[in-house]
Every structure is written in structure tokens, then in C-alpha cells.
XYZ file of C-alpha atoms in Angstrom:
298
model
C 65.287 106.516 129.509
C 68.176 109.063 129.911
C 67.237 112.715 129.009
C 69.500 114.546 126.850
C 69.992 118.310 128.261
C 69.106 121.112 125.330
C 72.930 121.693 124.350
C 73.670 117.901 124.202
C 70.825 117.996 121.504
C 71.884 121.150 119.604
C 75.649 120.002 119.351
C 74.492 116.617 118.554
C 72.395 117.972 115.659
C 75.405 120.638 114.215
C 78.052 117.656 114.438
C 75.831 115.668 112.552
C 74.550 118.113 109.960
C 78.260 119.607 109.824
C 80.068 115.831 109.135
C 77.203 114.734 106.305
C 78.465 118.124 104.541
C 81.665 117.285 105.265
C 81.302 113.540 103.542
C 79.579 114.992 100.947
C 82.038 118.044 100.046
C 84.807 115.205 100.527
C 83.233 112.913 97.566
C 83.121 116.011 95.343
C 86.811 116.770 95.937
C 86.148 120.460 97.294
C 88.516 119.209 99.722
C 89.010 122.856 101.630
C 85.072 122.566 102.415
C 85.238 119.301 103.475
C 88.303 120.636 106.164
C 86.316 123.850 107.367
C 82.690 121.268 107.922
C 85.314 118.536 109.813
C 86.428 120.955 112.083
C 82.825 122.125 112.423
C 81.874 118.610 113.568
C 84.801 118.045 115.790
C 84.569 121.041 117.506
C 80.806 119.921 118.289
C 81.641 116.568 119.086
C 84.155 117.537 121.729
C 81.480 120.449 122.984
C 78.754 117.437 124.164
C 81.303 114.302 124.333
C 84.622 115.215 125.875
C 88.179 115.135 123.836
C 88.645 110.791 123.936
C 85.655 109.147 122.312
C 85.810 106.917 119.633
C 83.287 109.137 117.917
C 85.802 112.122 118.197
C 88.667 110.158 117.238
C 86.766 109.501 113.636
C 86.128 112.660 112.768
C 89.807 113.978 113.474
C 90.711 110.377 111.343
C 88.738 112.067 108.563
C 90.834 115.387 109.513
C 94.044 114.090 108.838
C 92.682 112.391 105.368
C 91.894 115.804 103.874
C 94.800 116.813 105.104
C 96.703 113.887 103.631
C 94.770 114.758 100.400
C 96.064 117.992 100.147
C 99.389 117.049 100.778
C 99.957 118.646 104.579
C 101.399 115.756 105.700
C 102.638 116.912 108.864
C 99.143 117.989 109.988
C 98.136 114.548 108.615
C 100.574 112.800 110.730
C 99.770 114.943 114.042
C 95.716 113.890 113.398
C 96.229 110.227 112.931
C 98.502 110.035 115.966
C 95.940 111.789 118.044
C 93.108 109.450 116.728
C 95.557 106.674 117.450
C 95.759 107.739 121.057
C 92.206 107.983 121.087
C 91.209 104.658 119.625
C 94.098 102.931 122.033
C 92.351 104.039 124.579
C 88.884 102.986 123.626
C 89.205 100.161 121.946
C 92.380 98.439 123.123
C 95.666 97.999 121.106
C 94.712 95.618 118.428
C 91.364 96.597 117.210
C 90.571 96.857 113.659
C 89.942 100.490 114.002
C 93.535 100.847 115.540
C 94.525 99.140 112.447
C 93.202 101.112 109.845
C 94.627 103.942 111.640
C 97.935 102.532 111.799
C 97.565 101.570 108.051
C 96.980 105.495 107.436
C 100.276 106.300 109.113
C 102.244 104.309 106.776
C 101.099 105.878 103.993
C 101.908 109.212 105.259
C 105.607 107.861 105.913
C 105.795 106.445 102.731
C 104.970 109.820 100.951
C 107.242 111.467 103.714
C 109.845 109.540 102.283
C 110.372 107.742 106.002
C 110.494 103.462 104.408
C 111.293 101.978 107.585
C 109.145 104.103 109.848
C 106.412 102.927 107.249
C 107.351 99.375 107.404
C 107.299 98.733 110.906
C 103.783 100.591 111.140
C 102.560 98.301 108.021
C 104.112 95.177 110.252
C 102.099 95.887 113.243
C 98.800 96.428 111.132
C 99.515 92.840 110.023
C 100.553 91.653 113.318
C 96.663 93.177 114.299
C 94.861 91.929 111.346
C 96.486 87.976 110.998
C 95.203 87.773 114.726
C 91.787 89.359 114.121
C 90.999 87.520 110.987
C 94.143 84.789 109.869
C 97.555 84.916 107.979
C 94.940 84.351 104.611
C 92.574 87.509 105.277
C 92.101 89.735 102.141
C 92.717 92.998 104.418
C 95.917 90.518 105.132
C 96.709 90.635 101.791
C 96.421 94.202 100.888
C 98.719 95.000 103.566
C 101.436 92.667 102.587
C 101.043 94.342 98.782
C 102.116 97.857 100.058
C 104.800 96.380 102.312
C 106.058 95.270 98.915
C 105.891 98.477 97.429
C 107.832 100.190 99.993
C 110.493 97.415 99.550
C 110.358 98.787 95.419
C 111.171 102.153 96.773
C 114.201 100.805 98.854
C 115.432 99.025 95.561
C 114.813 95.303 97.503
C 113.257 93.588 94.580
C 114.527 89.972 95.717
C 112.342 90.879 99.116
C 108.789 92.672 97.360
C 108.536 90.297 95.422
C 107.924 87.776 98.294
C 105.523 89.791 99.817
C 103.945 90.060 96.151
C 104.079 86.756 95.967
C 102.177 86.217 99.643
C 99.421 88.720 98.532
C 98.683 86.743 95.752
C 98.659 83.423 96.950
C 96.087 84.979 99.523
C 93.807 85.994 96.907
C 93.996 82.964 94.887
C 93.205 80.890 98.055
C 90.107 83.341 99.176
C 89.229 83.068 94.884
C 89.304 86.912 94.815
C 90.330 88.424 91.614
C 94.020 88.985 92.066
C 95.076 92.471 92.376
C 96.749 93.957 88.562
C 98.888 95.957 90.065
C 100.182 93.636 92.210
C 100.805 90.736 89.147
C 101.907 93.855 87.126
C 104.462 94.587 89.828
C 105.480 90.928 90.272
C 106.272 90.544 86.480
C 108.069 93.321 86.142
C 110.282 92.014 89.281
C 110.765 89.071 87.695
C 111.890 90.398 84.452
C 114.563 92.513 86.157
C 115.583 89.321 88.167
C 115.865 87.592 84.846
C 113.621 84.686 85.560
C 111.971 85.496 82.516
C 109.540 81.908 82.879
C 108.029 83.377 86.062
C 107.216 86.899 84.271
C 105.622 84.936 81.241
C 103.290 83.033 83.550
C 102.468 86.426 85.295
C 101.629 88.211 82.400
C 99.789 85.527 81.009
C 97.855 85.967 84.512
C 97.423 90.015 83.718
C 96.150 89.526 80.090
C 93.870 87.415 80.995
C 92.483 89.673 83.823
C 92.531 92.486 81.912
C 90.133 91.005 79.253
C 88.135 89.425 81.890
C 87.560 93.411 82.938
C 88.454 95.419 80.244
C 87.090 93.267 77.184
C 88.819 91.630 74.767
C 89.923 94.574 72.544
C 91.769 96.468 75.431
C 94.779 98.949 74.627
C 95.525 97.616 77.984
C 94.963 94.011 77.039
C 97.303 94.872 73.954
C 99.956 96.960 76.158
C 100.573 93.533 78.161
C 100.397 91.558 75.340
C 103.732 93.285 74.405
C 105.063 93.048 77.800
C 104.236 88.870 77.485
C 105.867 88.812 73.770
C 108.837 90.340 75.759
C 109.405 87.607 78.486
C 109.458 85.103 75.231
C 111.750 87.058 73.531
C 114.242 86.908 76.506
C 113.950 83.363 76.547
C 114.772 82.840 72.846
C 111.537 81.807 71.897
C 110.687 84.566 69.701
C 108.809 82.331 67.225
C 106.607 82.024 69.922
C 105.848 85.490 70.488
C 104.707 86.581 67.101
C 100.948 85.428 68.087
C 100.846 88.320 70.629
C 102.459 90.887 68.894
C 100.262 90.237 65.835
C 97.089 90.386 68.668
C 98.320 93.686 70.087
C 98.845 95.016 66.725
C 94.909 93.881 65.612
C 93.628 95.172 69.025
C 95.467 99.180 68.229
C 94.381 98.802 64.902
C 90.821 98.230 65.923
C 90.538 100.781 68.673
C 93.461 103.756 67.107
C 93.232 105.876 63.672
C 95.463 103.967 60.925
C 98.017 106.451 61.329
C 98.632 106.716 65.120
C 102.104 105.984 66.646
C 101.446 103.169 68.658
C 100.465 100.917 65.484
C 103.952 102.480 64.180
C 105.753 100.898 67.200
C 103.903 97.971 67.312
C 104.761 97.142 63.563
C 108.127 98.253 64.083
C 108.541 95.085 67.072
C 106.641 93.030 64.710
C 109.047 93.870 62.120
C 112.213 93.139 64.531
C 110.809 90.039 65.602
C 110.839 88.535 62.033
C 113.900 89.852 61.311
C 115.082 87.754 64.097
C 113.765 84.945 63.548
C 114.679 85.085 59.975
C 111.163 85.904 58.421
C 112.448 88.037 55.218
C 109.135 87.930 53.487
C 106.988 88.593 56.388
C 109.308 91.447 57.826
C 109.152 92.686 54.086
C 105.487 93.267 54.331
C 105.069 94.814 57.638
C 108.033 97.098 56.707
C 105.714 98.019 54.006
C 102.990 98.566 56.047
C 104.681 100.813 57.948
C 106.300 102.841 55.195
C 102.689 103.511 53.510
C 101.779 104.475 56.708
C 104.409 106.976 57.099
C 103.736 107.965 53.632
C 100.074 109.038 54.168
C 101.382 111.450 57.198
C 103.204 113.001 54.722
């Protein structure tokens, strides 16, 4: 068996003792802690193992995401490109590892403001991951969502919402839940591309998720219910979205005080809706509704 020298041993044990503190400072969010018991361990690690192991290269990966936590994102970028380096050099170009890494780096451009610096990091992560694990991988999927959002940010709607569209069809195929923000993101594209039958099925998609996780009586549930009354509404079926209105207005009602402002709104887009669809007596009543309530805040 080899026989570790006495220093080995005592910077083994302070890296060790000095990253648990670290992790554990890190999960409270006493992020400046966290930094000073990383540094700790680094400066350990690189005592015993030399400046290029893969061990070394996670701890300054956890260095750059405090730093990325507290918004130094220079410092941030300068640690994940040396852990890069690091985990190139260990593990080869397309490991997983180099991956994540990668992955971190595009979020720091993204923040920095840099879109196509981020997108062509986020690319390469794919590139790494569809030949790891397959084009229908859930870390496949995530990916393609945040290549999506950057293509938000650059105003390309007609472009996210095909790589929306690719995450989802990923996670429908694996039978993952699909991701709400993503289907959130994907109606709301739709709706601003006018293809108001697309954004009805998504939302149908989100409401029923959002119960699913939420429970039925959701001010969530109720806030897309709106949004779904909406995409009917644009199609000139407003008959058709009374039902949800009236649900949204039952769920605030059940989880808000009588005399809070979203049941206000929601009568007063209960109230439009039968006024457009030529409802007098039932726009007369929730008009009432809403004036009594009005009159009590007096």
C-alpha cells in the first residue's frame, strides 16, 4: 500500500474539513464564508496535489459559483476558464464534467450581457451531451431551454420558440413532467406570434400542471386560467372562455379576502367578457358585485 507522508495527511484533512464548511456555509447563503473556506480548500488541495487535478479544478468550479452568486462575474468567468483548462486536460474535451463547466460559462455571458458568446458555449455543451447520452437526453433538453431564452433576449421569438418546442418534445418522449417555465414561455411566444390555437393548447398544458403541483385552488392555477380565457378571446370564441374566468374568479375568491384587488380585476374581465358577448343580465350582476364590493372599502 502507498504511504502518505505527514503533510500529504494534514493538507488532506484541512481541504477536506475546509470544503464541508464551505458546502455547508454555501447552502445557508453566507456566501462570503463559503468564499474565504473555498479558498481555504484550494489552497490545500494545490499544497499536496499540484495546480491540474480534477480535484483542484472542482473546488475553483465552486469558486467561481460564489463568485457568480455574488455577482463578480469577471472573477466568475476567470475561475470557470481555469477549471475548464483543468478538466480539458484531465478528462478530455467532451466529458460531462467539461460540460457542466461549459454550461456555467454561458450563464455568466448571458448575465454579462455577451448572447452570442453564450450561445456558442450552450451549442458545444449540446454538441458534448447529444454524444454522451442522445439528441432525447433530459440534460439535452435543459440545455436547448436556455438556448431559447437567450434567443428571448435577442428578440428572436420565431427561433426560441423552436428550441422550446425541442425541449418539450424531449420531455414528453422521456414522460418527465414538462418544464412550466418552458410551456409558460412557449405560450406566451405564441400569443405574440398570433397563433393564438397553439397558445390555448399550451396553456391548457400549464393549468393542468400547475394543479397537478400546486392543487386545484392555485392563484397560480387561476393566474393561467386568465392567460387561457385570453387565447379564446383572441380567437373570437369568447363564449367559450367564460368557464375559466368564472374558475379563476371562484379560485381568488376562495384563497383572497372579499375585498382584495385581484377579485376586482377578475370581475371586471368577467364583466367585459359578457358585455361582449352580449350578456346584459349577467354583466349586470357582476357589475354589481363589484360595485358592493367597492362600496364596503368605502
Amino acid at each position: 500500500s502507498v504511504r502518505l507522508s505527514q503533510p500529504y495527511k494534514e493538507y488532506s484533512a484541512i481541504a477536506l474539513m475546509a470544503e464541508t464548511i464551505a458546502m455547508f456555509e454555501f447552502k445557508r447563503a453566507n456566501l462570503d464564508n463559503a468564499l474565504e473556506y473555498f479558498n481555504q480548500a484550494l489552497h490545500a488541495k494545490k499544497s499536496y496535489q499540484g495546480d491540474s487535478t480534477i480535484d483542484v479544478a472542482r473546488t475553483v468550479n465552486n469558486l467561481a459559483n460564489i463568485h457568480f452568486s455574488l455577482g463578480n462575474l469577471d472573477d466568475a468567468m476567470k475561475l470557470y476558464q481555469d477549471a475548464l483548462e483543468i478538466k480539458r486536460l484531465c478528462l478530455g474535451n467532451d466529458s460531462d464534467e467539461v460540460a457542466n463547466t461549459l454550461n456555467n460559462i454561458a450563464h455568466v455571458m448571458v448575465t454579462a450581457g455577451k448572447e452570442q458568446e453564450a450561445l456558442q458555449a450552450y451549442h458545444n455543451v449540446v454538441r458534448i451531451r447529444q454524444d454522451r447520452y442522445g439528441k432525447n437526453h433530459s440534460s439535452v433538453a435543459t440545455t436547448l431551454a436556455s438556448m431559447g431564452d437567450v434567443y428571448i433576449k435577442l428578440g428572436k421569438l420565431e427561433i426560441a420558440m423552436t428550441y422550446f418546442e425541442q425541449c418539450i418534445r424531449i420531455q414528453k418522449l422521456n414522460q418527465e413532467h414538462c418544464d412550466e417555465r418552458v410551456l409558460e414561455n412557449l405560450a406566451s411566444i405564441y400569443g405574440k406570434l398570433g397563433e393564438w390555437h397553439k397558445a390555448e393548447s399550451a396553456f391548457k398544458e400549464i393549468v393542468q400542471l400547475k394543479r397537478s403541483v400546486q392543487g386545484e385552488d392555485s392563484l397560480e392555477v387561476a393566474k393561467s386560467l386568465d392567460l387561457l380565457a385570453v387565447s379564446y378571446i383572441e380567437q373570437d370564441r369568447c363564449v367559450d372562455s367564460i368557464e375559466h374566468l368564472k374558475e379563476a374568479l371562484r379560485i381568488r375568491k376562495a384563497c383572497l379576502s372579499g375585498e382584495d384587488g385581484e377579485i376586482l380585476a377578475s370581475l371586471n374581465k368577467l364583466a367585459f367578457v359578457y358585455k361582449s358577448c352580449e350578456m346584459t343580465t349577467e354583466m349586470m350582476d357582476v357589475k354589481a358585485e363589484f360595485d358592493r364590493i367597492q362600496k364596503n372599502e368605502k
